[in-house]
Amino acid sequence: MKLTEARQQFISSWGAFGTHWGINRTMAQIHALLLVSPDPLTQDDIMEELNISRGNTNMNIRELINWGLVDRVLITGERKEFFSAEKDIWKVVKQIVKERKKRELEPMLHLLDRLEAVEGDKKDKQVKTFVDTISSIKKLGKQADKTLDSMIKAEESWFVGALMKVFK
Amino acid sequence: MKLTEARQQFISSWGAFGTHWGINRTMAQIHALLLVSPDPLTQDDIMEELNISRGNTNMNIRELINWGLVDRVLITGERKEFFSAEKDIWKVVKQIVKERKKRELEPMLHLLDRLEAVEGDKKDKQVKTFVDTISSIKKLGKQADKTLDSMIKAEESWFVGALMKVFK
DNA sequence: CTATATTTTCAATAATTTTTGAAATTTCGA
DNA sequence: TCGAAATTTCAAAAATTATTGAAAATATAG
C-alpha cells in the first residue's frame, strides 16, 4: 500500500472510530491528519487535505485545542498559525481520560449522590431496587474514578509492564 | 426527593450520558428504566413510562438484547413478553467492554496491522512519521486489548480490591 | 494608521440520526 | 386451523447534529 492511500485510510477510519465515542467525524479526522503529519499544518493545509470548509476546520481545531490534543505553533517568519498534535499516544490517551472524567464521570457521580438520598421506605420494593441500583453504580463509578486518577499519573512504561501482571 | 422524581432524573441523565458514548438516548433510557424496575416490564409498560412509540421501543429493546444487557423473560400465564436488565453493574460493564472491544478495538487493530506495512523509505519524513504513529497506536491498542481481556474475566471484588494497590 | 491577511462567528443549509405509526408478520390460545 | 393479540418492520417525518460560506472581527506588516 502506498503512503497516500494508507494515510487516507487511517484518517477515514479514525473519523469513523471517533463517531462511536461521541466525537464528531471531522474533529477525529483533523486529529488523525495532524498525528501523521511530521510538521505543523495551517488551517488552509487542513481544509485542502480533508476537503472541508474554513468554518468547520476552525471550530474543530479549537475544540481539539480545548481537549488539549492539539497545540498552536508559532513559526518565525510566518504570519499564519500552525497546528500540531501531541504525538505521544499515551499522553493523548491520558488527556482524553482526564477530560472525559471531568466532563462526564464526575457530574454523574454527583448526581448519584443526590439520587441515593431518595425519600421512602426501603421495604418498598420500588425504593429498594432504586437505591440498590444507584448505590452499586456509584460504588463502581467511584472506584473507576480513583483508578483513572492513578492512571492519569502513571507512566506508560509502568502501565504496560505492571498492569499485565496484576490482571494475571 | 421523591422516588418518582429521582427515577425520572436517573433515566434522563442516563440517557444523556449514553449519547456521549455513541449510544442513543432512548436505548440508554430503556436500560435505565429496566435497571430501576424490580420486576420485568412489557413493551407497553416501557412505551407508557418513557412516552415513546411502539416501533422505537421494540427496536431499542432488541438492540439492548443484542448487547447482552437485557433479557427476555417468560412469565407463566402471560402472553406478552417481559424484559429485564442485568442488575449486577460489574457484569454490565464487562458486557459492554466485551462488545465494544469486539466491535471497535479489534477491527481497528487489524487495520493498523495492514497500515503499518506501508511501502516507502523510512528515511522519508512522511513515511517515518506515519509508521511511527501507527506503530505506537498499535502497541497501546494491543496492550489495552490484553488488559481488557483480563478485566472481562475478573471478579468485581478482586478488581475493586486489587487494582487500587497496583495503581498505588 | 491603513490595508490586507488571517481568524472567528453564526445564521442558513445540508446531512445524519432518531422516531413515528401503520401495515405486515408472527405467535398462540381456543 | 382460525382469529385476536403481540411483535416486527420500515418508509416517511421529525429532530438533531454537522457543515458551509460569507460577513465581522482581529492581527500584523508596511
Short mmCIF file of C-alpha atoms (C1' of nucleotides) in Angstrom, two decimals:
data_model
loop_
_atom_site.label_atom_id
_atom_site.label_comp_id
_atom_site.label_asym_id
_atom_site.label_seq_id
_atom_site.Cartn_x
_atom_site.Cartn_y
_atom_site.Cartn_z
CA MET A 1 0.00 0.00 0.00
CA LYS A 2 1.21 3.49 -0.90
CA LEU A 3 1.62 6.16 1.74
CA THR A 4 -1.09 8.40 0.29
CA GLU A 5 -3.64 5.62 0.38
CA ALA A 6 -2.59 4.46 3.82
CA ARG A 7 -2.88 8.00 5.22
CA GLN A 8 -6.33 8.37 3.73
CA GLN A 9 -7.46 5.07 5.19
CA PHE A 10 -6.12 5.96 8.59
CA ILE A 11 -7.79 9.37 8.58
CA SER A 12 -11.10 8.00 7.45
CA SER A 13 -11.10 5.11 9.92
CA TRP A 14 -10.05 7.31 12.80
CA GLY A 15 -13.00 9.51 11.91
CA ALA A 16 -15.43 6.60 11.91
CA PHE A 17 -13.92 5.33 15.14
CA GLY A 18 -14.44 8.72 16.76
CA THR A 19 -18.15 8.75 15.98
CA HIS A 20 -18.59 5.66 18.17
CA TRP A 21 -17.15 7.64 21.04
CA GLY A 22 -19.21 10.80 20.84
CA ILE A 23 -16.55 12.68 18.87
CA ASN A 24 -17.56 14.13 15.56
CA ARG A 25 -16.08 12.73 12.41
CA THR A 26 -14.30 15.90 11.32
CA MET A 27 -12.67 16.51 14.67
CA ALA A 28 -11.29 12.99 14.71
CA GLN A 29 -10.10 13.31 11.11
CA ILE A 30 -8.25 16.54 11.78
CA HIS A 31 -6.65 14.87 14.76
CA ALA A 32 -5.63 11.89 12.64
CA LEU A 33 -4.19 14.13 9.95
CA LEU A 34 -2.11 16.05 12.45
CA LEU A 35 -0.93 12.80 14.05
CA VAL A 36 0.57 11.57 10.79
CA SER A 37 1.96 14.93 9.71
CA PRO A 38 5.62 15.41 10.57
CA ASP A 39 5.35 19.20 10.53
CA PRO A 40 2.70 21.56 11.85
CA LEU A 41 -0.10 22.42 9.41
CA THR A 42 -2.08 25.59 8.79
CA GLN A 43 -5.85 25.84 8.63
CA ASP A 44 -5.57 26.00 4.86
CA ASP A 45 -3.50 22.83 4.71
CA ILE A 46 -6.16 21.02 6.71
CA MET A 47 -9.05 22.42 4.66
CA GLU A 48 -7.39 21.32 1.48
CA GLU A 49 -6.35 17.89 2.66
CA LEU A 50 -9.74 16.99 4.14
CA ASN A 51 -11.94 18.98 1.76
CA ILE A 52 -13.81 20.82 4.44
CA SER A 53 -14.82 24.44 4.86
CA ARG A 54 -12.92 27.12 6.71
CA GLY A 55 -15.55 27.46 9.43
CA ASN A 56 -15.70 23.76 10.09
CA THR A 57 -11.93 23.50 10.20
CA ASN A 58 -11.63 26.40 12.57
CA MET A 59 -14.29 25.16 15.01
CA ASN A 60 -12.90 21.67 15.20
CA ILE A 61 -9.31 22.81 15.61
CA ARG A 62 -10.39 24.94 18.51
CA GLU A 63 -12.27 22.03 20.01
CA LEU A 64 -9.14 19.88 19.73
CA ILE A 65 -7.20 22.62 21.48
CA ASN A 66 -9.83 22.66 24.26
CA TRP A 67 -9.35 18.94 24.67
CA GLY A 68 -5.61 19.55 24.99
CA LEU A 69 -4.84 17.32 22.00
CA VAL A 70 -3.59 19.99 19.61
CA ASP A 71 -1.33 22.98 20.09
CA ARG A 72 -0.99 26.23 18.26
CA VAL A 73 2.57 26.52 16.99
CA LEU A 74 4.24 29.78 16.04
CA ILE A 75 6.70 29.57 13.19
CA THR A 76 9.06 32.50 12.88
CA GLY A 77 8.67 34.45 9.68
CA GLU A 78 5.16 33.06 9.12
CA ARG A 79 2.06 35.09 9.63
CA LYS A 80 -0.36 32.18 9.65
CA GLU A 81 -0.94 29.99 12.67
CA PHE A 82 0.25 26.41 12.57
CA PHE A 83 -1.16 23.45 14.44
CA SER A 84 0.39 20.26 15.65
CA ALA A 85 -0.90 17.26 17.58
CA GLU A 86 0.68 15.66 20.61
CA LYS A 87 2.39 12.59 19.14
CA ASP A 88 2.92 10.60 22.33
CA ILE A 89 -0.13 8.34 22.24
CA TRP A 90 -0.01 7.55 25.92
CA LYS A 91 -0.20 11.26 26.69
CA VAL A 92 -3.10 11.54 24.26
CA VAL A 93 -4.98 8.75 25.99
CA LYS A 94 -4.33 10.21 29.41
CA GLN A 95 -5.53 13.62 28.26
CA ILE A 96 -8.75 12.17 26.85
CA VAL A 97 -9.36 10.16 30.02
CA LYS A 98 -8.76 13.24 32.13
CA GLU A 99 -11.21 15.37 30.17
CA ARG A 100 -13.95 12.79 29.95
CA LYS A 101 -13.64 12.01 33.61
CA LYS A 102 -14.12 15.68 34.39
CA ARG A 103 -16.91 16.24 31.89
CA GLU A 104 -18.89 13.04 32.35
CA LEU A 105 -17.92 10.76 35.21
CA GLU A 106 -17.68 13.40 37.91
CA PRO A 107 -21.05 15.05 37.19
CA MET A 108 -22.63 11.60 37.07
CA LEU A 109 -21.20 10.75 40.50
CA HIS A 110 -22.57 13.96 41.95
CA LEU A 111 -25.99 13.16 40.56
CA LEU A 112 -25.87 9.66 42.03
CA ASP A 113 -25.03 11.11 45.44
CA ARG A 114 -28.19 13.19 45.33
CA LEU A 115 -30.35 10.37 43.98
CA GLU A 116 -29.20 7.89 46.58
CA ALA A 117 -30.81 10.07 49.24
CA VAL A 118 -34.28 9.45 47.84
CA GLU A 119 -37.11 9.54 50.40
CA GLY A 120 -39.15 6.45 51.10
CA ASP A 121 -39.31 3.16 52.85
CA LYS A 122 -36.55 0.74 51.93
CA LYS A 123 -39.04 -2.07 52.46
CA ASP A 124 -40.90 -0.78 49.41
CA LYS A 125 -39.63 -2.91 46.54
CA GLN A 126 -39.54 0.06 44.18
CA VAL A 127 -37.48 2.13 46.59
CA LYS A 128 -35.17 -0.73 47.42
CA THR A 129 -34.39 -1.54 43.80
CA PHE A 130 -33.80 2.11 43.01
CA VAL A 131 -31.45 2.71 45.91
CA ASP A 132 -29.61 -0.55 45.34
CA THR A 133 -29.07 0.23 41.68
CA ILE A 134 -27.89 3.77 42.33
CA SER A 135 -25.59 2.59 45.12
CA SER A 136 -23.95 -0.08 43.08
CA ILE A 137 -23.40 2.23 40.11
CA LYS A 138 -21.97 4.81 42.47
CA LYS A 139 -19.66 2.31 44.08
CA LEU A 140 -18.25 1.16 40.77
CA GLY A 141 -18.11 4.73 39.48
CA LYS A 142 -16.12 5.94 42.47
CA GLN A 143 -13.75 3.05 42.05
CA ALA A 144 -13.30 3.86 38.38
CA ASP A 145 -12.72 7.49 39.28
CA LYS A 146 -9.88 6.61 41.63
CA THR A 147 -8.38 4.14 39.21
CA LEU A 148 -8.43 6.66 36.39
CA ASP A 149 -6.80 9.24 38.62
CA SER A 150 -3.91 6.88 39.19
CA MET A 151 -3.74 6.07 35.53
CA ILE A 152 -3.52 9.74 34.63
CA LYS A 153 -0.49 10.00 36.82
CA ALA A 154 1.13 6.79 35.60
CA GLU A 155 3.96 6.38 33.12
CA GLU A 156 3.30 4.32 30.06
CA SER A 157 6.26 2.05 30.57
CA TRP A 158 4.99 1.38 34.03
CA PHE A 159 1.46 0.82 32.80
CA VAL A 160 2.41 -1.57 30.07
CA GLY A 161 4.71 -3.59 32.27
CA ALA A 162 2.92 -3.69 35.55
CA LEU A 163 -0.72 -3.79 34.72
CA MET A 164 -0.42 -7.08 32.93
CA LYS A 165 0.99 -8.75 35.99
CA VAL A 166 -1.93 -7.58 38.01
CA PHE A 167 -4.55 -8.73 35.61
CA LYS A 168 -2.73 -12.05 35.79
CA MET B 1 -36.56 13.94 46.70
CA LYS B 2 -39.46 11.64 45.90
CA LEU B 3 -38.93 8.30 44.20
CA THR B 4 -40.85 9.29 41.07
CA GLU B 5 -38.73 12.37 40.54
CA ALA B 6 -35.50 10.55 41.33
CA ARG B 7 -36.32 7.80 38.86
CA GLN B 8 -37.08 10.34 36.17
CA GLN B 9 -33.83 12.18 36.80
CA PHE B 10 -31.86 8.99 36.69
CA ILE B 11 -33.47 7.85 33.45
CA SER B 12 -33.00 11.20 31.79
CA SER B 13 -29.36 11.56 32.90
CA TRP B 14 -28.51 8.03 31.93
CA GLY B 15 -29.92 8.85 28.51
CA ALA B 16 -27.80 11.99 28.17
CA PHE B 17 -24.76 10.10 29.43
CA GLY B 18 -25.29 7.44 26.79
CA THR B 19 -25.26 9.95 23.96
CA HIS B 20 -21.67 10.86 24.90
CA TRP B 21 -20.74 7.24 24.37
CA GLY B 22 -22.30 6.62 20.99
CA ILE B 23 -25.44 5.05 22.46
CA ASN B 24 -28.74 6.57 21.52
CA ARG B 25 -30.76 8.35 24.14
CA THR B 26 -33.75 6.04 24.03
CA MET B 27 -31.72 2.88 24.30
CA ALA B 28 -29.94 4.23 27.37
CA GLN B 29 -33.24 5.35 28.89
CA ILE B 30 -34.87 1.98 28.42
CA HIS B 31 -31.84 0.42 30.03
CA ALA B 32 -32.05 2.84 32.94
CA LEU B 33 -35.75 2.17 33.39
CA LEU B 34 -35.21 -1.58 33.47
CA LEU B 35 -32.32 -1.15 35.91
CA VAL B 36 -34.52 0.56 38.46
CA SER B 37 -37.55 -1.66 37.94
CA PRO B 38 -37.81 -4.50 40.42
CA ASP B 39 -39.92 -6.63 38.09
CA PRO B 40 -39.70 -7.31 34.37
CA LEU B 41 -41.63 -4.90 32.14
CA THR B 42 -43.54 -5.34 28.90
CA GLN B 43 -43.10 -3.26 25.78
CA ASP B 44 -46.28 -1.41 26.68
CA ASP B 45 -45.01 -0.59 30.15
CA ILE B 46 -41.88 0.91 28.63
CA MET B 47 -43.76 2.84 25.95
CA GLU B 48 -46.01 4.34 28.56
CA GLU B 49 -43.33 5.16 31.07
CA LEU B 50 -40.99 6.82 28.56
CA ASN B 51 -43.63 8.18 26.18
CA ILE B 52 -42.16 6.64 23.09
CA SER B 53 -43.68 4.80 20.15
CA ARG B 54 -44.05 1.09 19.78
CA GLY B 55 -41.55 0.84 16.93
CA ASN B 56 -38.92 2.81 18.76
CA THR B 57 -39.39 0.74 21.90
CA ASN B 58 -39.18 -2.50 20.01
CA MET B 59 -36.02 -1.62 18.08
CA ASN B 60 -34.15 -0.41 21.11
CA ILE B 61 -35.13 -3.37 23.28
CA ARG B 62 -33.83 -5.62 20.55
CA GLU B 63 -30.60 -3.66 20.42
CA LEU B 64 -30.20 -3.98 24.19
CA ILE B 65 -30.72 -7.72 23.86
CA ASN B 66 -28.01 -7.81 21.15
CA TRP B 67 -25.68 -6.05 23.54
CA GLY B 68 -26.45 -8.71 26.13
CA LEU B 69 -27.74 -6.13 28.61
CA VAL B 70 -31.40 -7.13 28.62
CA ASP B 71 -33.11 -10.48 28.66
CA ARG B 72 -36.48 -11.65 27.51
CA VAL B 73 -38.32 -13.13 30.48
CA LEU B 74 -41.21 -15.52 30.18
CA ILE B 75 -43.86 -15.21 32.83
CA THR B 76 -46.18 -18.16 33.14
CA GLY B 77 -49.76 -17.36 32.34
CA GLU B 78 -48.80 -14.20 30.45
CA ARG B 79 -48.93 -13.98 26.69
CA LYS B 80 -46.83 -10.82 26.41
CA GLU B 81 -43.06 -10.84 26.55
CA PHE B 82 -41.39 -9.28 29.54
CA PHE B 83 -37.94 -7.73 29.69
CA SER B 84 -35.46 -7.32 32.48
CA ALA B 85 -31.98 -5.84 32.72
CA GLU B 86 -28.95 -7.45 34.27
CA LYS B 87 -28.73 -5.76 37.66
CA ASP B 88 -25.15 -6.61 38.55
CA ILE B 89 -23.36 -3.47 37.37
CA TRP B 90 -19.97 -5.12 37.18
CA LYS B 91 -21.43 -7.69 34.78
CA VAL B 92 -22.99 -4.86 32.78
CA VAL B 93 -19.66 -3.07 32.48
CA LYS B 94 -17.88 -6.25 31.48
CA GLN B 95 -20.50 -7.00 28.87
CA ILE B 96 -20.19 -3.51 27.36
CA VAL B 97 -16.40 -3.73 27.35
CA LYS B 98 -16.56 -7.11 25.68
CA GLU B 99 -18.88 -5.92 22.94
CA ARG B 100 -17.07 -2.67 22.21
CA LYS B 101 -13.75 -4.45 22.16
CA LYS B 102 -15.10 -6.84 19.55
CA ARG B 103 -16.91 -4.21 17.51
CA GLU B 104 -14.36 -1.40 17.61
CA LEU B 105 -10.96 -2.17 19.09
CA GLU B 106 -10.33 -5.43 17.25
CA PRO B 107 -11.19 -4.11 13.77
CA MET B 108 -9.04 -1.06 14.44
CA LEU B 109 -6.08 -3.27 15.38
CA HIS B 110 -6.47 -5.24 12.18
CA LEU B 111 -6.48 -2.06 10.16
CA LEU B 112 -3.36 -0.82 11.92
CA ASP B 113 -1.60 -4.09 11.09
CA ARG B 114 -2.25 -3.50 7.43
CA LEU B 115 -1.35 0.18 7.51
CA GLU B 116 1.91 -0.42 9.30
CA ALA B 117 3.14 -2.32 6.25
CA VAL B 118 3.03 0.80 4.07
CA GLU B 119 5.55 0.91 1.21
CA GLY B 120 8.25 3.53 1.14
CA ASP B 121 11.57 4.62 2.51
CA LYS B 122 11.65 5.03 6.28
CA LYS B 123 14.14 7.87 5.72
CA ASP B 124 11.31 9.84 4.16
CA LYS B 125 9.97 12.03 6.96
CA GLN B 126 6.37 11.49 5.86
CA VAL B 127 6.75 7.73 5.87
CA LYS B 128 8.59 7.69 9.14
CA THR B 129 6.01 9.78 10.96
CA PHE B 130 3.19 7.69 9.55
CA VAL B 131 4.75 4.37 10.53
CA ASP B 132 5.79 5.62 13.95
CA THR B 133 2.31 6.90 14.69
CA ILE B 134 0.63 3.73 13.53
CA SER B 135 3.06 1.57 15.47
CA SER B 136 2.63 3.42 18.70
CA ILE B 137 -1.15 3.38 18.45
CA LYS B 138 -1.00 -0.31 17.68
CA LYS B 139 1.26 -1.01 20.61
CA LEU B 140 -1.00 0.74 23.06
CA GLY B 141 -4.07 -0.78 21.43
CA LYS B 142 -2.75 -4.32 21.76
CA GLN B 143 -1.91 -3.66 25.36
CA ALA B 144 -5.39 -2.34 26.02
CA ASP B 145 -6.82 -5.38 24.28
CA LYS B 146 -5.00 -7.77 26.58
CA THR B 147 -5.81 -5.75 29.65
CA LEU B 148 -9.49 -5.68 28.77
CA ASP B 149 -9.46 -9.42 28.19
CA SER B 150 -8.23 -9.92 31.72
CA MET B 151 -10.74 -7.46 33.05
CA ILE B 152 -13.57 -9.33 31.34
CA LYS B 153 -12.54 -12.43 33.22
CA ALA B 154 -12.02 -10.71 36.55
CA GLU B 155 -14.32 -10.68 39.55
CA GLU B 156 -15.52 -7.34 40.79
CA SER B 157 -14.41 -7.93 44.33
CA TRP B 158 -10.98 -8.67 43.01
CA PHE B 159 -11.00 -5.62 40.77
CA VAL B 160 -12.07 -3.23 43.45
CA GLY B 161 -9.60 -4.54 45.99
CA ALA B 162 -6.53 -5.29 43.98
CA LEU B 163 -6.42 -2.70 41.28
CA MET B 164 -6.08 0.14 43.73
CA LYS B 165 -2.96 -1.36 45.20
CA VAL B 166 -1.38 -1.57 41.81
CA PHE B 167 -2.22 1.95 40.78
CA LYS B 168 -0.55 2.91 44.02
"C1'" DC C 1 -2.64 54.43 10.77
"C1'" DT C 2 -4.08 51.78 6.74
"C1'" DA C 3 -4.53 47.98 4.00
"C1'" DT C 4 -4.57 43.36 3.82
"C1'" DA C 5 -4.12 38.81 5.56
"C1'" DT C 6 -5.98 35.81 8.85
"C1'" DT C 7 -9.18 34.09 12.14
"C1'" DT C 8 -13.68 33.77 14.12
"C1'" DT C 9 -18.56 33.76 14.26
"C1'" DC C 10 -23.03 32.26 13.18
"C1'" DA C 11 -27.40 32.06 10.50
"C1'" DA C 12 -28.75 29.22 6.90
"C1'" DT C 13 -28.44 24.76 4.83
"C1'" DA C 14 -27.30 20.02 4.47
"C1'" DA C 15 -26.62 15.57 6.26
"C1'" DT C 16 -27.48 12.26 9.54
"C1'" DT C 17 -29.88 10.02 13.06
"C1'" DT C 18 -33.96 9.06 15.54
"C1'" DT C 19 -38.78 8.43 15.95
"C1'" DT C 20 -43.27 7.50 14.48
"C1'" DG C 21 -47.17 4.82 13.22
"C1'" DA C 22 -49.45 1.92 10.39
"C1'" DA C 23 -49.09 -2.30 7.81
"C1'" DA C 24 -47.18 -6.88 7.66
"C1'" DT C 25 -45.88 -10.78 10.07
"C1'" DT C 26 -45.74 -13.94 13.77
"C1'" DT C 27 -47.42 -16.21 17.85
"C1'" DC C 28 -50.50 -18.71 20.49
"C1'" DG C 29 -54.92 -19.86 22.86
"C1'" DA C 30 -59.25 -21.77 21.90
"C1'" DT D 1 -56.95 -24.10 11.84
"C1'" DC D 2 -58.71 -19.58 12.93
"C1'" DG D 3 -58.61 -15.15 14.83
"C1'" DA D 4 -57.07 -11.94 18.07
"C1'" DA D 5 -53.08 -10.40 20.43
"C1'" DA D 6 -48.41 -9.35 20.17
"C1'" DT D 7 -44.33 -8.30 17.74
"C1'" DT D 8 -41.63 -6.64 13.95
"C1'" DT D 9 -40.62 -3.93 10.00
"C1'" DC D 10 -39.76 0.12 7.51
"C1'" DA D 11 -40.91 4.31 4.70
"C1'" DA D 12 -41.89 8.86 5.90
"C1'" DA D 13 -41.44 12.69 9.16
"C1'" DA D 14 -39.21 14.96 12.84
"C1'" DA D 15 -35.36 16.10 15.46
"C1'" DT D 16 -30.72 16.64 15.98
"C1'" DT D 17 -26.13 17.48 14.60
"C1'" DA D 18 -22.64 18.95 11.34
"C1'" DT D 19 -21.16 21.95 7.65
"C1'" DT D 20 -20.95 25.84 4.81
"C1'" DG D 21 -19.73 30.36 3.45
"C1'" DA D 22 -19.89 34.99 3.82
"C1'" DA D 23 -19.60 38.79 6.97
"C1'" DA D 24 -17.45 40.54 11.12
"C1'" DA D 25 -13.65 40.80 13.98
"C1'" DT D 26 -8.87 40.67 14.79
"C1'" DA D 27 -3.99 40.87 13.92
"C1'" DT D 28 0.07 42.38 11.57
"C1'" DA D 29 3.19 44.26 8.01
"C1'" DG D 30 4.50 48.30 5.98
#
